[in-house]
Coordinates of C-alpha atoms in Angstrom, one line a residue:
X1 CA 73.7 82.9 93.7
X2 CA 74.2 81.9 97.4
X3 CA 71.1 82.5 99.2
X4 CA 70.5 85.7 101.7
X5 CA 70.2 83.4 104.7
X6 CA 68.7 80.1 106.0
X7 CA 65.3 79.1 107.5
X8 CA 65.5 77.8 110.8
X9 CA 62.8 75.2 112.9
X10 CA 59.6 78.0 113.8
X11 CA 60.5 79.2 117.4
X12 CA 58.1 78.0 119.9
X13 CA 56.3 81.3 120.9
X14 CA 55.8 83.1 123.4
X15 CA 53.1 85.6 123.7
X16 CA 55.3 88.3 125.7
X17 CA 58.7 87.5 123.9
X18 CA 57.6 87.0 119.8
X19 CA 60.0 89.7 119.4
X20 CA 62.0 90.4 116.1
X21 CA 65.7 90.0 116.3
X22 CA 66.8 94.3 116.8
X23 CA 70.5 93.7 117.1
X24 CA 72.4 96.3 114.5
X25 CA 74.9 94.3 112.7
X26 CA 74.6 94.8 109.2
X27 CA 77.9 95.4 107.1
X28 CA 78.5 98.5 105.5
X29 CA 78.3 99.0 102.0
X30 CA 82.0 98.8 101.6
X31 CA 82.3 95.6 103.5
X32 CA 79.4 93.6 101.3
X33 CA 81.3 90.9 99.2
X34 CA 81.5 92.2 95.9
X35 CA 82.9 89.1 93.8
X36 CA 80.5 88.8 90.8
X37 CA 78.9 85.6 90.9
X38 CA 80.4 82.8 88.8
X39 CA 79.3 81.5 85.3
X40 CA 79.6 77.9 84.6
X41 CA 81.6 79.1 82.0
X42 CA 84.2 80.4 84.3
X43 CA 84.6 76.8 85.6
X44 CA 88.1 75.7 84.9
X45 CA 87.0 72.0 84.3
X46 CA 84.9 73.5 81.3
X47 CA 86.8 75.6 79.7
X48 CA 91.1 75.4 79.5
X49 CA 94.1 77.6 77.9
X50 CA 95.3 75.9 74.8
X51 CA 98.9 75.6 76.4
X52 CA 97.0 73.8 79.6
X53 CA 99.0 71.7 82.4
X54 CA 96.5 69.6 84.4
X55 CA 97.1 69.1 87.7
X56 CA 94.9 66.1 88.6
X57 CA 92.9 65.6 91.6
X58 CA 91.5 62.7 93.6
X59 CA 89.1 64.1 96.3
X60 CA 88.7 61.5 99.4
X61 CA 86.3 62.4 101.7
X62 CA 85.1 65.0 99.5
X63 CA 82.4 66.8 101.4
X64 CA 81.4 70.2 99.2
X65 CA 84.5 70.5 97.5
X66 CA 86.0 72.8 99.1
X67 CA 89.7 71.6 98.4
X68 CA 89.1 71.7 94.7
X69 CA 87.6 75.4 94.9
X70 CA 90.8 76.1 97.2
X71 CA 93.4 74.6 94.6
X72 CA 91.8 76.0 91.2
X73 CA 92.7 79.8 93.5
X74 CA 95.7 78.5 94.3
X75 CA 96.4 78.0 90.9
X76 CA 94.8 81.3 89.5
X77 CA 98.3 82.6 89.0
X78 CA 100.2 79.8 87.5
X79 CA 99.2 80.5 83.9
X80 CA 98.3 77.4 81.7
X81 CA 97.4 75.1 85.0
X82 CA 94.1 73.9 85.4
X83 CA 92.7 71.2 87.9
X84 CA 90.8 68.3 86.7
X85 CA 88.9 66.2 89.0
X86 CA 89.4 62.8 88.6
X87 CA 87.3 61.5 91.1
X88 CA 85.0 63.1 94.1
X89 CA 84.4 60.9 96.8
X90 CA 81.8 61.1 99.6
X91 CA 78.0 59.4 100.8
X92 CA 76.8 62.6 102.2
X93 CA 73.8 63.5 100.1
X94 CA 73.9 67.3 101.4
X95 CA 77.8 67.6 100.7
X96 CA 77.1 66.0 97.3
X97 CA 74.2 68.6 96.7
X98 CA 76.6 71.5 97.0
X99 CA 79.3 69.9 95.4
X100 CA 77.0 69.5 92.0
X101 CA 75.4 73.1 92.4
X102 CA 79.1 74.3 91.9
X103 CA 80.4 71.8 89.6
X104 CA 77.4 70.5 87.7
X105 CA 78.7 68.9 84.7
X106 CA 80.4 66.1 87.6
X107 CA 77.6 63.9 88.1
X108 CA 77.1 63.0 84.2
X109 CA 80.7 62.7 84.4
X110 CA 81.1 60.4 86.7
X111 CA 83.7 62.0 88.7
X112 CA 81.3 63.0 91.6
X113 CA 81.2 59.3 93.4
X114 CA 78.3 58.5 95.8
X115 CA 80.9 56.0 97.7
X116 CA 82.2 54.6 100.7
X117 CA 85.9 55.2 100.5
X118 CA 86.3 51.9 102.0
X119 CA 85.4 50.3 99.2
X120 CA 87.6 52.0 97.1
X121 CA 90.8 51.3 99.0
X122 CA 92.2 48.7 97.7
X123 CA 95.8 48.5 95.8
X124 CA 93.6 47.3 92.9
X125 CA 90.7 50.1 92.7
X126 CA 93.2 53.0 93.8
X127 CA 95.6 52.0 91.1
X128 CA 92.8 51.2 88.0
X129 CA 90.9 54.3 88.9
X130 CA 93.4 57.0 90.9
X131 CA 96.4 56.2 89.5
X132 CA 98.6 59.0 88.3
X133 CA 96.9 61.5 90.1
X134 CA 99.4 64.8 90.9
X135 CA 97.4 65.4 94.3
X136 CA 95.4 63.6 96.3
X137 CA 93.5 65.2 99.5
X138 CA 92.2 63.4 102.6
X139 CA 89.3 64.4 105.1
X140 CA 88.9 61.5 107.0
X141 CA 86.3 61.7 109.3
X142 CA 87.7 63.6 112.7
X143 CA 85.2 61.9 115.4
X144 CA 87.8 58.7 116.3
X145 CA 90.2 62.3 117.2
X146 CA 88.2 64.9 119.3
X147 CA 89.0 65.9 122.3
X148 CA 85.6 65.3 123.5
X149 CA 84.5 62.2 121.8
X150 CA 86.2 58.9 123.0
X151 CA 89.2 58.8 121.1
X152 CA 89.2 55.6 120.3
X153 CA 91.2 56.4 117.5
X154 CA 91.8 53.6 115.0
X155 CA 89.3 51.3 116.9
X156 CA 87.2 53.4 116.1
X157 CA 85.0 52.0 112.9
X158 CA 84.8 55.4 111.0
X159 CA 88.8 55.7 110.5
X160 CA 88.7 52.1 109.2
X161 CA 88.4 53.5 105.1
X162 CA 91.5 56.1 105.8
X163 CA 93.3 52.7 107.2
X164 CA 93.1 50.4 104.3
X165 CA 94.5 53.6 101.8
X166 CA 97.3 53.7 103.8
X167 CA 97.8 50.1 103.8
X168 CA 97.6 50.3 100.2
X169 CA 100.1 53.0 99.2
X170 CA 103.1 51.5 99.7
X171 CA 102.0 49.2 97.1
X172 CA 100.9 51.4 94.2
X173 CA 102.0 51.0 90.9
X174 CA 101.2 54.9 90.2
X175 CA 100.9 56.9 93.5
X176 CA 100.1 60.6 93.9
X177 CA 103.1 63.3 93.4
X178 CA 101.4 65.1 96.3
X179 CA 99.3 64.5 99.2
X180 CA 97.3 66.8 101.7
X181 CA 95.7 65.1 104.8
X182 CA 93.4 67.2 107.2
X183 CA 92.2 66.7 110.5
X184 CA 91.8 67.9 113.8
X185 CA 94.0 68.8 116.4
X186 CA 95.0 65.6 118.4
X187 CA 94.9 63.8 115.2
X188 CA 98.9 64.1 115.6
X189 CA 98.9 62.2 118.6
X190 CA 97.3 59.4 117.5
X191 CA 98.4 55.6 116.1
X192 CA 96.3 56.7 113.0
X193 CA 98.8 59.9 112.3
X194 CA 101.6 56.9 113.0
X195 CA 100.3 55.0 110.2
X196 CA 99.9 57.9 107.9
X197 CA 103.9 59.1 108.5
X198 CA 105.2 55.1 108.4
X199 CA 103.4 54.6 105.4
X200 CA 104.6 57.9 103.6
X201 CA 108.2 57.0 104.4
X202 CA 107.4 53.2 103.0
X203 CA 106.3 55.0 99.7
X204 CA 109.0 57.2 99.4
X205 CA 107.9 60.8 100.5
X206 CA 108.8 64.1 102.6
X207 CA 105.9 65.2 104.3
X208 CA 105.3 68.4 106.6
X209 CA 102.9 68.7 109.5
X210 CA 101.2 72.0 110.7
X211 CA 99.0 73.6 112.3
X212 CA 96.6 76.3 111.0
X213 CA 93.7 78.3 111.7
X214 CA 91.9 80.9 109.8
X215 CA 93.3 83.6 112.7
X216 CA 96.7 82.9 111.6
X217 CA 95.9 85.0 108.2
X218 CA 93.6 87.4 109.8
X219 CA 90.2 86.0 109.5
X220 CA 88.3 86.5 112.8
X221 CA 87.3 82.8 112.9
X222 CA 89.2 80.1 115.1
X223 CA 89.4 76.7 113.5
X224 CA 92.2 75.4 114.5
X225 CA 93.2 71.9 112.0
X226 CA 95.9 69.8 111.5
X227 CA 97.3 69.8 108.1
X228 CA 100.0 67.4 106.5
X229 CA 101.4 68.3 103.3
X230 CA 103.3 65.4 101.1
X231 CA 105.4 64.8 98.4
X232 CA 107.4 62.2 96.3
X233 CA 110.7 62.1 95.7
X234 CA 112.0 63.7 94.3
X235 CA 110.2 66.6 94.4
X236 CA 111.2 68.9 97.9
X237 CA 110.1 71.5 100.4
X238 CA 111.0 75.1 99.7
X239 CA 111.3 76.4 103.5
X240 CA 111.3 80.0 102.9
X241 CA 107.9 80.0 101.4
X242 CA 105.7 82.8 102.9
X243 CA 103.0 80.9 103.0
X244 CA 103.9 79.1 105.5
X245 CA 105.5 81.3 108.1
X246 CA 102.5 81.9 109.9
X247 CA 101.8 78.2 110.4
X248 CA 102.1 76.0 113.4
X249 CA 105.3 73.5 112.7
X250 CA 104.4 69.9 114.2
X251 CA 106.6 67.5 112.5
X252 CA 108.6 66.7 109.5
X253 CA 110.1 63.6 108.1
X254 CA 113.9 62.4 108.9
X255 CA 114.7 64.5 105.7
X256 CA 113.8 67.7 106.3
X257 CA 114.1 67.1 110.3
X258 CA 117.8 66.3 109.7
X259 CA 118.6 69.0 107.0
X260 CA 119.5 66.4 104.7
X261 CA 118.7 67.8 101.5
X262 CA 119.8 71.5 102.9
X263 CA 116.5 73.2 102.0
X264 CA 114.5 72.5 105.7
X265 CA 116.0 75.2 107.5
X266 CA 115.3 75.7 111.7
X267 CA 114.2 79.2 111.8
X268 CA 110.9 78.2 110.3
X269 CA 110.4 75.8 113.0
X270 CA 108.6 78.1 115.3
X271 CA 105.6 78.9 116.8
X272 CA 103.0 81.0 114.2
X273 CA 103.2 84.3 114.0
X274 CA 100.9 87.4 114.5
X275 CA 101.9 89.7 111.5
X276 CA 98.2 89.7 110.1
X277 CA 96.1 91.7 110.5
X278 CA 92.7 91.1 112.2
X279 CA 89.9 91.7 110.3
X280 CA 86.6 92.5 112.0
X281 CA 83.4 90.4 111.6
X282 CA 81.4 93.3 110.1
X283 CA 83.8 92.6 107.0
X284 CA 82.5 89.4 106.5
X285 CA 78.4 90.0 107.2
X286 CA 76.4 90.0 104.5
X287 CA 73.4 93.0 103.8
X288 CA 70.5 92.5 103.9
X289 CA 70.0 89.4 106.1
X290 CA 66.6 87.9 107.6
X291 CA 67.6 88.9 110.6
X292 CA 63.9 87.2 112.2
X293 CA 64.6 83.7 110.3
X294 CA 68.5 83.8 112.1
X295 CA 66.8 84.5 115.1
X296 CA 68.2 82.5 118.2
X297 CA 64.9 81.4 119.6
X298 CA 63.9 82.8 123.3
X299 CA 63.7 79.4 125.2
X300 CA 67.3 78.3 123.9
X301 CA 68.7 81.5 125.5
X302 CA 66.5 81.5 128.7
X303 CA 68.1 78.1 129.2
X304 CA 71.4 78.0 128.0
X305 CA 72.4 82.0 128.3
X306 CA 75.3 80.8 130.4
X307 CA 77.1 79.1 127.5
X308 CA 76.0 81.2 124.3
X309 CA 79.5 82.7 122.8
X310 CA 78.4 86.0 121.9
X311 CA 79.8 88.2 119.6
X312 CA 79.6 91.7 117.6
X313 CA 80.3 93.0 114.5
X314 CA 83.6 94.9 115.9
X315 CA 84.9 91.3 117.3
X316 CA 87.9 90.0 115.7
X317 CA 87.2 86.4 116.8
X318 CA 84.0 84.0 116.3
X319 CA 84.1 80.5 117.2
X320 CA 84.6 77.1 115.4
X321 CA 81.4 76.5 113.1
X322 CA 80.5 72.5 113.9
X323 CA 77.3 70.7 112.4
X324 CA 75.5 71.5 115.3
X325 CA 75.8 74.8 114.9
X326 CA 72.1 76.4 115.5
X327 CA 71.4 73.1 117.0
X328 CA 73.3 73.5 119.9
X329 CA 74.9 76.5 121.6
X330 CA 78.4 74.3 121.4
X331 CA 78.2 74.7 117.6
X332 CA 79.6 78.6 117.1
X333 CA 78.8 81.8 118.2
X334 CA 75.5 84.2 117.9
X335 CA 76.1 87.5 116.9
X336 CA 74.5 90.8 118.5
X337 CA 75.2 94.5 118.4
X338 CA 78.2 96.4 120.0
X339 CA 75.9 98.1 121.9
X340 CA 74.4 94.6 123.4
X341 CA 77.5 93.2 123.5
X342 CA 78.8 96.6 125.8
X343 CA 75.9 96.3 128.0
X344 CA 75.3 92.8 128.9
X345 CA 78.1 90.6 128.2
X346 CA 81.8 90.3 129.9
X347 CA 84.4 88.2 129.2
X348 CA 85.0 84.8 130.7
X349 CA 88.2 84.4 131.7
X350 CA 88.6 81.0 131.0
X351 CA 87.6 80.9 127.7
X352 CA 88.1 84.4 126.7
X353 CA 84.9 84.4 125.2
X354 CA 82.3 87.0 125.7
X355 CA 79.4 85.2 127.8
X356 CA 76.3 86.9 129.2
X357 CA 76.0 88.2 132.6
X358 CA 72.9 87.1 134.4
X359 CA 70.5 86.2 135.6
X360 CA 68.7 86.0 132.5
X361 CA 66.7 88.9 131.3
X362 CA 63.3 89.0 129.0
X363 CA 65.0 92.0 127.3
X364 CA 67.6 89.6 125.5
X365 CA 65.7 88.0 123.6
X366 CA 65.5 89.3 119.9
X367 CA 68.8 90.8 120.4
X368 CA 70.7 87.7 119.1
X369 CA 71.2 85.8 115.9
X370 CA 73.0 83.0 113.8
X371 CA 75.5 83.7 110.9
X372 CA 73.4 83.0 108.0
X373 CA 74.6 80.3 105.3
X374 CA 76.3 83.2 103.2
X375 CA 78.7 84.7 106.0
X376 CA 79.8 81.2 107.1
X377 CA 80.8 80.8 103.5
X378 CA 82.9 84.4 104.1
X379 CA 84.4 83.0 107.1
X380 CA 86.0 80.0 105.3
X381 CA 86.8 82.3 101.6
X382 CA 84.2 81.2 99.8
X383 CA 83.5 83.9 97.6
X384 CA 79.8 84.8 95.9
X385 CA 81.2 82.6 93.3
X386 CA 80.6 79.5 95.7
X387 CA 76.9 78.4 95.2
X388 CA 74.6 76.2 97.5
X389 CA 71.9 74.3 96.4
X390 CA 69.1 75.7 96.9
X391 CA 67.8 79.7 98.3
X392 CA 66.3 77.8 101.9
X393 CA 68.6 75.7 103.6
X394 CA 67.3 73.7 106.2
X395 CA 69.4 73.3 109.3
X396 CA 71.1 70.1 108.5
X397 CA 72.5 71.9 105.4
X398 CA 73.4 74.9 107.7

């Protein structure tokens, strides 16, 4: 079962502020997750419908597997389908521990690939081992794209492995029916995203672009991502699909920009829309919690108080969770009580975020924490099913 909450680095102490963290934030009973745990049993890989239709997977960039977990839900409806993974791709050791603790049975398999994608990419390797997949789905790493790294794009030497696939899948003997590439936002803009779309039209597919964030189904969580959604001929897009509507249109191909095959209709081409309903972060916090162990440490807020993004339980926004979160106060938001929240913060009105008004006071400290492990996993719908590797994470794994 995923652990109560993660360890962090011993606070350096202070003999007037070694105070435990007071803020009242716990979830009520009603709110705690309640999805039973999952058996390995319950793993659709392990066990199928007689009648079964596989819908075959190639993970690049595969990081915890998140996009198979997503798909196999997807799915749940759409009796007799069942995903089978025919390769898992990624060299972090930490994603590939929580990929196995939820999908053991992989690494005997040999689907769950300690790899390089670039050396993978070639027509040769993508057609002998990843040829005839039904979907394929693309992380590639999002550094060359930030806003606040250098943009160097395709220069850059980390988007060089999502390059040579799409010099190579023009060429495939047996390419994907479907693709999914995700990104940042500012991918779009860039000669990488130019490659992608020429080399999609080369291979013969309509392809989508959007733009989604967790708010837009009313999760309190911004993570705003660029999506593209692909697929072959002859397969097509079916425009009035709800799932959708509350998406961010960026582009399409000529097809569906031109109306050519009559289903890509305007009105869907708009700006997302609002018609969920915000869900508070109480709903998502787990109970009990350590709150002392999520403590945010008294010298990171008596030096950087002016940039902590603070929120409560009755927020209906948190910020982007990065892997320097509890490293750095750029990484995601610290949560405190209503009370707190009431009586010492205000919001910045450039940001919109709630930031403390100074100067700093001993009183804060204890009054702040981190999300734990578990509640990040609510944020992004990964229900108690969804394992981690171990009961004490250690920050890197956070």
């Amino acid at each position: 079962a995923a652990p109560a909450a993660a360890t962090t680095p011993s606070p350096r102490r202070h003999p007037h502020r070694h105070r435990r963290w007071r803020g009242s934030t716990r979830c009520p009973a009603s709110a705690s997750p309640s999805t039973p745990a999952r058996s390995e049993s319950d793993d659709p890989s392990t066990t199928a419908p007689v009648n079964e239709r596989q819908i075959k997977l190639v993970e690049f960039y595969a990081g915890m597997g998140t996009m198979r977990w997503s798909l196999e839900r997807a799915l749940e409806s759409d009796a007799g389908a069942v995903v089978t993974a025919l390769a898992s791709i990624d060299n972090s050791e930490v994603a590939n521990a929580v990929y196995l603790a939820n999908y053991p049975h992989e690494d005997a398999s040999g689907v769950l690939m300690r790899r390089n994608v670039e050396h993978l990419s070639s027509v040769p390797s993508l057609d002998a081992k990843f040829g005839g997949a039904d979907v394929w789905t693309l992380s590639p790493p999002c550094q060359p794209y930030t806003r606040k790294g250098k943009q160097l794009h395709g220069d850059d030497p980390r988007a060089q492995s999502f390059i040579g696939i799409l010099e190579s899948l023009p060429q495939l003997a047996r390419p994907p029916e479907r693709i999914l590439v995700e990104n940042v936002v500012g991918f779009e803009g860039s000669e990488t995203r130019n490659a992608l779309v020429a080399a999609l039209d080369e291979a013969g597919y309509v392809w989508r672009e959007y733009h989604a964030s967790p708010v837009d189904i009313g999760v309190p969580c911004t993570r705003d991502r660029y999506y593209l959604l692909a697929k072959r001929k002859p397969l097509a897009f079916e425009d009035d699909a709800p799932r959708l509507q509350n998406f961010a249109f960026v582009g399409a191909s000529d097809e569906c920009a031109d109306g050519i095959d009559g289903e890509c209709r305007s009105e869907t081409r708009s700006t997302r829309l609002t018609s969920a309903r915000m869900r508070r972060i109480v709903e998502y916090l787990e109970r009990p919690v350590d709150d002392w162990a999520l403590s945010v440490e008294a010298d990171t807020i008596e030096r950087y108080w002016r940039w902590l993004d603070v929120v409560s339980p009755s927020s209906t926004r948190c910020s982007t969770f990065t892997s320097g979160y509890g490293k750095t106060v750029y990484g995601g938001s610290v949560l405190a009580s209503d009370a707190f929240v009431k009586a010492h913060c205000e919001v910045d009105n450039t940001s919109g975020r709630y930031r403390l008004v100074g100067p700093f006071k001993e009183e804060w400290c204890g009054e702040m924490r981190y999300f734990s492990p578990r509640e990040v996993a609510n944020f992004h719908g990964l229900d108690r099913g969804w394992r981690l590797p171990s009961k004490e994470l250690t920050r890197r794994q956070l």
